[in-house]
GROMACS .gro file of C-alpha atoms in nm:
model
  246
    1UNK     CA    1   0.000   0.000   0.000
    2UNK     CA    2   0.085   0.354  -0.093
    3UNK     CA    3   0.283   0.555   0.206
    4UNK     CA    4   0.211   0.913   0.264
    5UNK     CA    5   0.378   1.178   0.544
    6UNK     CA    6   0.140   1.313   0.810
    7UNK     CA    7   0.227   1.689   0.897
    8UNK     CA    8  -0.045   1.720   1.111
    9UNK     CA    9  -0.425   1.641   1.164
   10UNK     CA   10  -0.527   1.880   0.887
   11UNK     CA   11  -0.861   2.069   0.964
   12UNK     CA   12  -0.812   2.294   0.632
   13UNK     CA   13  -0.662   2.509   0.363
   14UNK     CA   14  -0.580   2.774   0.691
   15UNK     CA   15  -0.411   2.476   0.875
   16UNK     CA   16  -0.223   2.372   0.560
   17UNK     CA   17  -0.043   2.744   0.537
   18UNK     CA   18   0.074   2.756   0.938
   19UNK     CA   19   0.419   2.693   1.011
   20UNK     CA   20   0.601   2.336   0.938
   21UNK     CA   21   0.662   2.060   1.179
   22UNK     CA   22   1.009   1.974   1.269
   23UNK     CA   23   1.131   1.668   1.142
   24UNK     CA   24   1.082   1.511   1.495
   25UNK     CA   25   0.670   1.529   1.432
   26UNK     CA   26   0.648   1.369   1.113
   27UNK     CA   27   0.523   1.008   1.089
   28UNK     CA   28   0.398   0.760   0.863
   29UNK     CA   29   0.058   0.673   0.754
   30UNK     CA   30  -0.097   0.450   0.504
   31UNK     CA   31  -0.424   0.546   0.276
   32UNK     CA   32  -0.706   0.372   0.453
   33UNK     CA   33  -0.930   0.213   0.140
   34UNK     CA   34  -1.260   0.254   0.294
   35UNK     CA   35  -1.523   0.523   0.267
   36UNK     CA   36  -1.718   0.747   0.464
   37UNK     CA   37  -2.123   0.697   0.494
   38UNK     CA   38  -2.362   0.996   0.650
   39UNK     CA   39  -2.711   0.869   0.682
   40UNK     CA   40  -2.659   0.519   0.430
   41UNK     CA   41  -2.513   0.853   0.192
   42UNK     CA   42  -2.141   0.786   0.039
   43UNK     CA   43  -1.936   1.044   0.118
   44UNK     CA   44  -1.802   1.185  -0.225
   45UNK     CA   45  -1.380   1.264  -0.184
   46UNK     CA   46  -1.415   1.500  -0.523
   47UNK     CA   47  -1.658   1.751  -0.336
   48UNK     CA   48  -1.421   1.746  -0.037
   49UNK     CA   49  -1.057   1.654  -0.169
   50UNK     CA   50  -0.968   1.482   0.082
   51UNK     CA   51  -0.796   1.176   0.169
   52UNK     CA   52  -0.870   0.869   0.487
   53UNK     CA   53  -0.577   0.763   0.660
   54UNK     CA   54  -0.459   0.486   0.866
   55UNK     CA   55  -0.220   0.488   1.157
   56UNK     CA   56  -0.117   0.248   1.388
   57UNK     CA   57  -0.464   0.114   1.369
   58UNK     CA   58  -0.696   0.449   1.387
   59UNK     CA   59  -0.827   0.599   1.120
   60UNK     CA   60  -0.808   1.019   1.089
   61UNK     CA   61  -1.034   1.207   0.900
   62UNK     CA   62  -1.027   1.552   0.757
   63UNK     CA   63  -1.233   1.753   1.090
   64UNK     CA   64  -1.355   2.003   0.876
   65UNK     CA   65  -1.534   1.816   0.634
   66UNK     CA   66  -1.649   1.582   0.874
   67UNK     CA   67  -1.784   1.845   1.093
   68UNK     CA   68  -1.979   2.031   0.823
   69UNK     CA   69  -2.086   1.748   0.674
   70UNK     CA   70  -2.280   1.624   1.045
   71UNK     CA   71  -2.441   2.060   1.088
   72UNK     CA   72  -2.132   2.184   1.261
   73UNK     CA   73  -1.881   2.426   1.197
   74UNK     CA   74  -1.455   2.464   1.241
   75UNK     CA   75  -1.259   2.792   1.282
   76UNK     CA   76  -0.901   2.803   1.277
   77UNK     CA   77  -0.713   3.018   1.459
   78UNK     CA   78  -0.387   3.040   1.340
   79UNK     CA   79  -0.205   3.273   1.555
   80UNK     CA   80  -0.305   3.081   1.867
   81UNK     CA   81  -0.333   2.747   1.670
   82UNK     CA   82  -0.648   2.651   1.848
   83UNK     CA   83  -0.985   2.468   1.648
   84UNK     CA   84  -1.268   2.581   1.724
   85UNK     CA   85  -1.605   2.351   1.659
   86UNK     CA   86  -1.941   2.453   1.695
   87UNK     CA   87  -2.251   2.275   1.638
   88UNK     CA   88  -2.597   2.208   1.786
   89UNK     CA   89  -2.655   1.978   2.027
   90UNK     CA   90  -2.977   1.808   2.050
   91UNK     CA   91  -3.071   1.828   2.392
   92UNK     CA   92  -3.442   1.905   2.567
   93UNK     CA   93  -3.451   2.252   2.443
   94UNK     CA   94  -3.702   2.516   2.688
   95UNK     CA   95  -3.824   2.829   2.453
   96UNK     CA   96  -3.733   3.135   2.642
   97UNK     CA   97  -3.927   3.341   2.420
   98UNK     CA   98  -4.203   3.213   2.155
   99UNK     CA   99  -4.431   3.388   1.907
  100UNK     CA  100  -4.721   3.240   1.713
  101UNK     CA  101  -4.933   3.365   1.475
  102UNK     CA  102  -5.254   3.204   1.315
  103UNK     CA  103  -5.419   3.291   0.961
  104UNK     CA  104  -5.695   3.038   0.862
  105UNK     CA  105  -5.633   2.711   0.991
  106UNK     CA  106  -5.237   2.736   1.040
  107UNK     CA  107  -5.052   2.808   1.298
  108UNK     CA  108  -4.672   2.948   1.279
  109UNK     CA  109  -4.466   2.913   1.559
  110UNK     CA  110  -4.115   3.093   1.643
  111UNK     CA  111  -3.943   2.979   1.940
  112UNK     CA  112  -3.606   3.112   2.084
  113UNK     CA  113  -3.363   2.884   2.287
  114UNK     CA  114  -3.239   3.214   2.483
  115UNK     CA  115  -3.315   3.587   2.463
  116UNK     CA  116  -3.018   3.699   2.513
  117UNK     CA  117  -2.699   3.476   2.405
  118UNK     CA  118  -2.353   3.568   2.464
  119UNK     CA  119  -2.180   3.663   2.145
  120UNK     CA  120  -1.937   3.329   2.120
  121UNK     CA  121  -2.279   3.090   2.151
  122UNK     CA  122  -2.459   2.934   1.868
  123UNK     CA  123  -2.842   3.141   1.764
  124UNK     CA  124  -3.063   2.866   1.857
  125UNK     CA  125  -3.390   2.928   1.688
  126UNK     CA  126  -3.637   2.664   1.516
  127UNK     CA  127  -4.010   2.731   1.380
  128UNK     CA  128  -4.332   2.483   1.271
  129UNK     CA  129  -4.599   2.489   1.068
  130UNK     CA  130  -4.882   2.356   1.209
  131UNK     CA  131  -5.199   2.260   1.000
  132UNK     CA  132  -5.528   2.272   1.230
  133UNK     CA  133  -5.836   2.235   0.954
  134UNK     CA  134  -6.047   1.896   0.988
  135UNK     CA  135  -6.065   1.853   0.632
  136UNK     CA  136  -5.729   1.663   0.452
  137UNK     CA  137  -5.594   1.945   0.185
  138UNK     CA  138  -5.270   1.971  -0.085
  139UNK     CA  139  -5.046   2.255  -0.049
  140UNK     CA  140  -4.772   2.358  -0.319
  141UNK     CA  141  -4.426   2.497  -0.183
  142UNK     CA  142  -4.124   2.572  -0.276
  143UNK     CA  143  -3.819   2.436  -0.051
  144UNK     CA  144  -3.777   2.543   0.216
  145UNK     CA  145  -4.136   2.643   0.278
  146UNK     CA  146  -4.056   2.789   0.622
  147UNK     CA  147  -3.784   3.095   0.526
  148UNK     CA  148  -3.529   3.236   0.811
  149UNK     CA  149  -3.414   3.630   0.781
  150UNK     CA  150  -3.131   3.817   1.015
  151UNK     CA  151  -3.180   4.204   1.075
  152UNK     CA  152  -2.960   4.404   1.292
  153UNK     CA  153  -3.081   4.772   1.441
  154UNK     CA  154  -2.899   4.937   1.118
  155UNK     CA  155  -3.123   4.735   0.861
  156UNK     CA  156  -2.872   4.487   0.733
  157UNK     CA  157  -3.009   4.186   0.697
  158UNK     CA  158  -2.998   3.857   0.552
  159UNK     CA  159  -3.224   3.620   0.401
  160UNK     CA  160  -3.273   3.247   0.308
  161UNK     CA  161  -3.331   3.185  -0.022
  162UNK     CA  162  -3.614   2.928  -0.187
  163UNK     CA  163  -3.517   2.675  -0.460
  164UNK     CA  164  -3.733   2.691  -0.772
  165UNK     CA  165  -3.902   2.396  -0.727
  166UNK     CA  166  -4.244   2.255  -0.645
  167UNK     CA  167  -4.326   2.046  -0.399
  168UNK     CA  168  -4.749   1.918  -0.340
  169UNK     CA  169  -4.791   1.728   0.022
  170UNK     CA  170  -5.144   1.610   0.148
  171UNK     CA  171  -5.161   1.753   0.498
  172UNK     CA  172  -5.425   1.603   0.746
  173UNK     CA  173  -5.485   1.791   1.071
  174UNK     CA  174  -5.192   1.863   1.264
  175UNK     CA  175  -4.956   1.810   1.014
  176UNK     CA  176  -4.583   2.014   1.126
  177UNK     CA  177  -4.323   2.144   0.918
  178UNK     CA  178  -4.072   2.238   1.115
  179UNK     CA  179  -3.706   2.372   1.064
  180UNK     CA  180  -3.404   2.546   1.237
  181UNK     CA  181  -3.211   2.843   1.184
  182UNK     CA  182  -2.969   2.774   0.958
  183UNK     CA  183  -2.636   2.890   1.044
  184UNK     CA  184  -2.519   2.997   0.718
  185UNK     CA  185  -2.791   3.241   0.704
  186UNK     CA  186  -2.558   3.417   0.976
  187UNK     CA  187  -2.263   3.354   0.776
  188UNK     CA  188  -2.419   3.562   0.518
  189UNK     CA  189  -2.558   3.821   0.720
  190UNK     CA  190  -2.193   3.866   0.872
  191UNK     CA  191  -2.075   3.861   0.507
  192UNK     CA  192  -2.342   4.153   0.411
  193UNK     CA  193  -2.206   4.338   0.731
  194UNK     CA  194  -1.848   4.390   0.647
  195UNK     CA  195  -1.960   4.483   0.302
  196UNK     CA  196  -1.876   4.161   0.105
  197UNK     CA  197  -1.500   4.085   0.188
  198UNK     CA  198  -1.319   3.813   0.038
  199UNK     CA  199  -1.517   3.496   0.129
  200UNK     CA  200  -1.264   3.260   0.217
  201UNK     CA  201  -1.056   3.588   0.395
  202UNK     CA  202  -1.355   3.602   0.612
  203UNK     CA  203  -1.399   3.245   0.723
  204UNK     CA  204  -1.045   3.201   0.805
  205UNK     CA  205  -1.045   3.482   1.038
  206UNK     CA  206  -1.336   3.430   1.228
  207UNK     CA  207  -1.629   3.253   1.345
  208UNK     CA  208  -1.860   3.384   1.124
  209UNK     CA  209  -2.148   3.191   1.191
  210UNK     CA  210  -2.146   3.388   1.546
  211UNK     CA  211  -2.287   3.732   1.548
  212UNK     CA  212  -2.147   4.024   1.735
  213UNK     CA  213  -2.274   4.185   2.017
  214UNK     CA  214  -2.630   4.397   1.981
  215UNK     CA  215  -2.996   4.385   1.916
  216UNK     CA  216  -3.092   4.145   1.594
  217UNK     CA  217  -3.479   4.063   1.478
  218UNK     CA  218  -3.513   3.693   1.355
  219UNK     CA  219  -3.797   3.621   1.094
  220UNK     CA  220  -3.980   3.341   0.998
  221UNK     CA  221  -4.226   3.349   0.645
  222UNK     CA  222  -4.431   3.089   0.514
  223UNK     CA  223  -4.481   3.116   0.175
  224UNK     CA  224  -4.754   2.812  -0.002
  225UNK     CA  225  -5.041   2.789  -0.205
  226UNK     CA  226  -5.353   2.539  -0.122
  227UNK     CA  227  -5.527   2.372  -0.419
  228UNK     CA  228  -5.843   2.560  -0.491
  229UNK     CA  229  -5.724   2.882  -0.329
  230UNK     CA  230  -5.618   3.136  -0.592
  231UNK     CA  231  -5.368   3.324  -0.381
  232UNK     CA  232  -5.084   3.211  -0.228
  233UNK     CA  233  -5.043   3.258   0.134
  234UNK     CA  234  -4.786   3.433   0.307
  235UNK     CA  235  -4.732   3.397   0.704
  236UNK     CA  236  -4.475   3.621   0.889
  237UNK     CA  237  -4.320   3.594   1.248
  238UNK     CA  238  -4.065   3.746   1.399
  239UNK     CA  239  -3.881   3.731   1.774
  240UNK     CA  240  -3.594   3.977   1.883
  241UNK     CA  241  -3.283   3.862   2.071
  242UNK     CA  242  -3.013   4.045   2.239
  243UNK     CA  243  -2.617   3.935   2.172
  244UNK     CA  244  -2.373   4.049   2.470
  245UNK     CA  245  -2.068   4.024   2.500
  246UNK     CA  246  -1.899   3.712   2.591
   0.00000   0.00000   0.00000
């Protein structure tokens, strides 16, 4: 089998550029032929560029990739040479603060792990969609049907974005959508906020799926159409949260 030098457990590009190990760090490690599954899904090593390897028995992986690939995210910091990982853990989660608002027979519902967060914890913020008619209907939607939006007290903002597709469900009473904040929707608000720097610039330097300290409004729309109806419907929420400093 094909040899191949370790420098160190490589978490990126950023790792890749800090300085090199002395000679005394290097050791050997051997391809490992297997592959990586996430949910019965083959991993594909184009997308990531990556390679498995085995030593003395363990197999390493390439942390970044693994942790974006499971919802989380990795920061390198290269002057102090510490990895940061954050991700959501799915404990029993208590809503601080919740909003709901009802238009026919649905109900959308905006909860908020915290009110105020500290500005080095992850936003934790998920919303449903909650059918409540008796009578079984099809809705139309594009995906996702339940949209997330950032705004800070200065009007930047960000917003999710909806693939151009159509999707028909039949929903009976009580039927749920529900979804989470996603964290990139930070990223990109963060992105908007230092007025579009050099994406990969950006990530490297920070955690930018963290947002800074102040006031931010998070927003929820759900945008269908039911068969039979011939307007679409639009439902908005929205919940405010305070960021302080850490």
């Amino acid at each position: 089998m094909r040899k191949k030098l370790l420098l160190a457990f490589i978490v990126g590009s950023c790792i890749s550029a800090a300085s090199a190990a002395s000679s005394s760090d290097l050791i050997q490690a051997h391809l490992f032929p297997g592959s990586i599954y996430f949910n019965n899904q083959p991993a594909s090593k184009q997308n990531g560029n990556f390679e498995i390897l085995n030593y003395n028995g363990s197999v390493y992986v390439p942390l970044r990739y693994m942790a974006e690939n499971m919802g989380g995210k990795v920061h390198y910091d290269e002057a102090n040479q510490d990895i940061y990982i954050d991700r959501r853990v799915n404990n029993l989660t208590k809503a601080e603060i919740s909003v709901s608002k009802q238009a026919d027979n649905f109900m959308l519902n905006l909860h908020s792990e915290k009110e105020a967060y500290k500005s080095n914890e992850i936003i934790h913020l998920w919303s449903s969609l909650v059918y409540l008619g008796d009578e079984e209907i099809t809705v139309g939607h594009g995906n996702p049907i339940i949209l997330f939006s950032v705004r800070d007290e200065e009007g930047i903002s960000s917003d999710e974005y909806i693939e151009t597709v159509l999707i028909r469900d039949q929903l009976k009473k009580n039927n749920e959508y529900k979804a989470t904040l996603p964290l990139n929707i930070i990223e990109s608000y963060n992105y908007n906020k230092k007025g579009r720097p050099d994406i990969k610039k950006l990530l490297e330097k920070e955690r930018s799926w963290l947002l800074s300290p102040g006031k931010y409004t998070i927003g929820v729309t759900a945008d269908f159409s039911i068969d039979g109806d011939k307007k679409d419907k639009i439902m908005k929420s929205e919940i405010t949260i305070q960021v302080e400093p850490q």
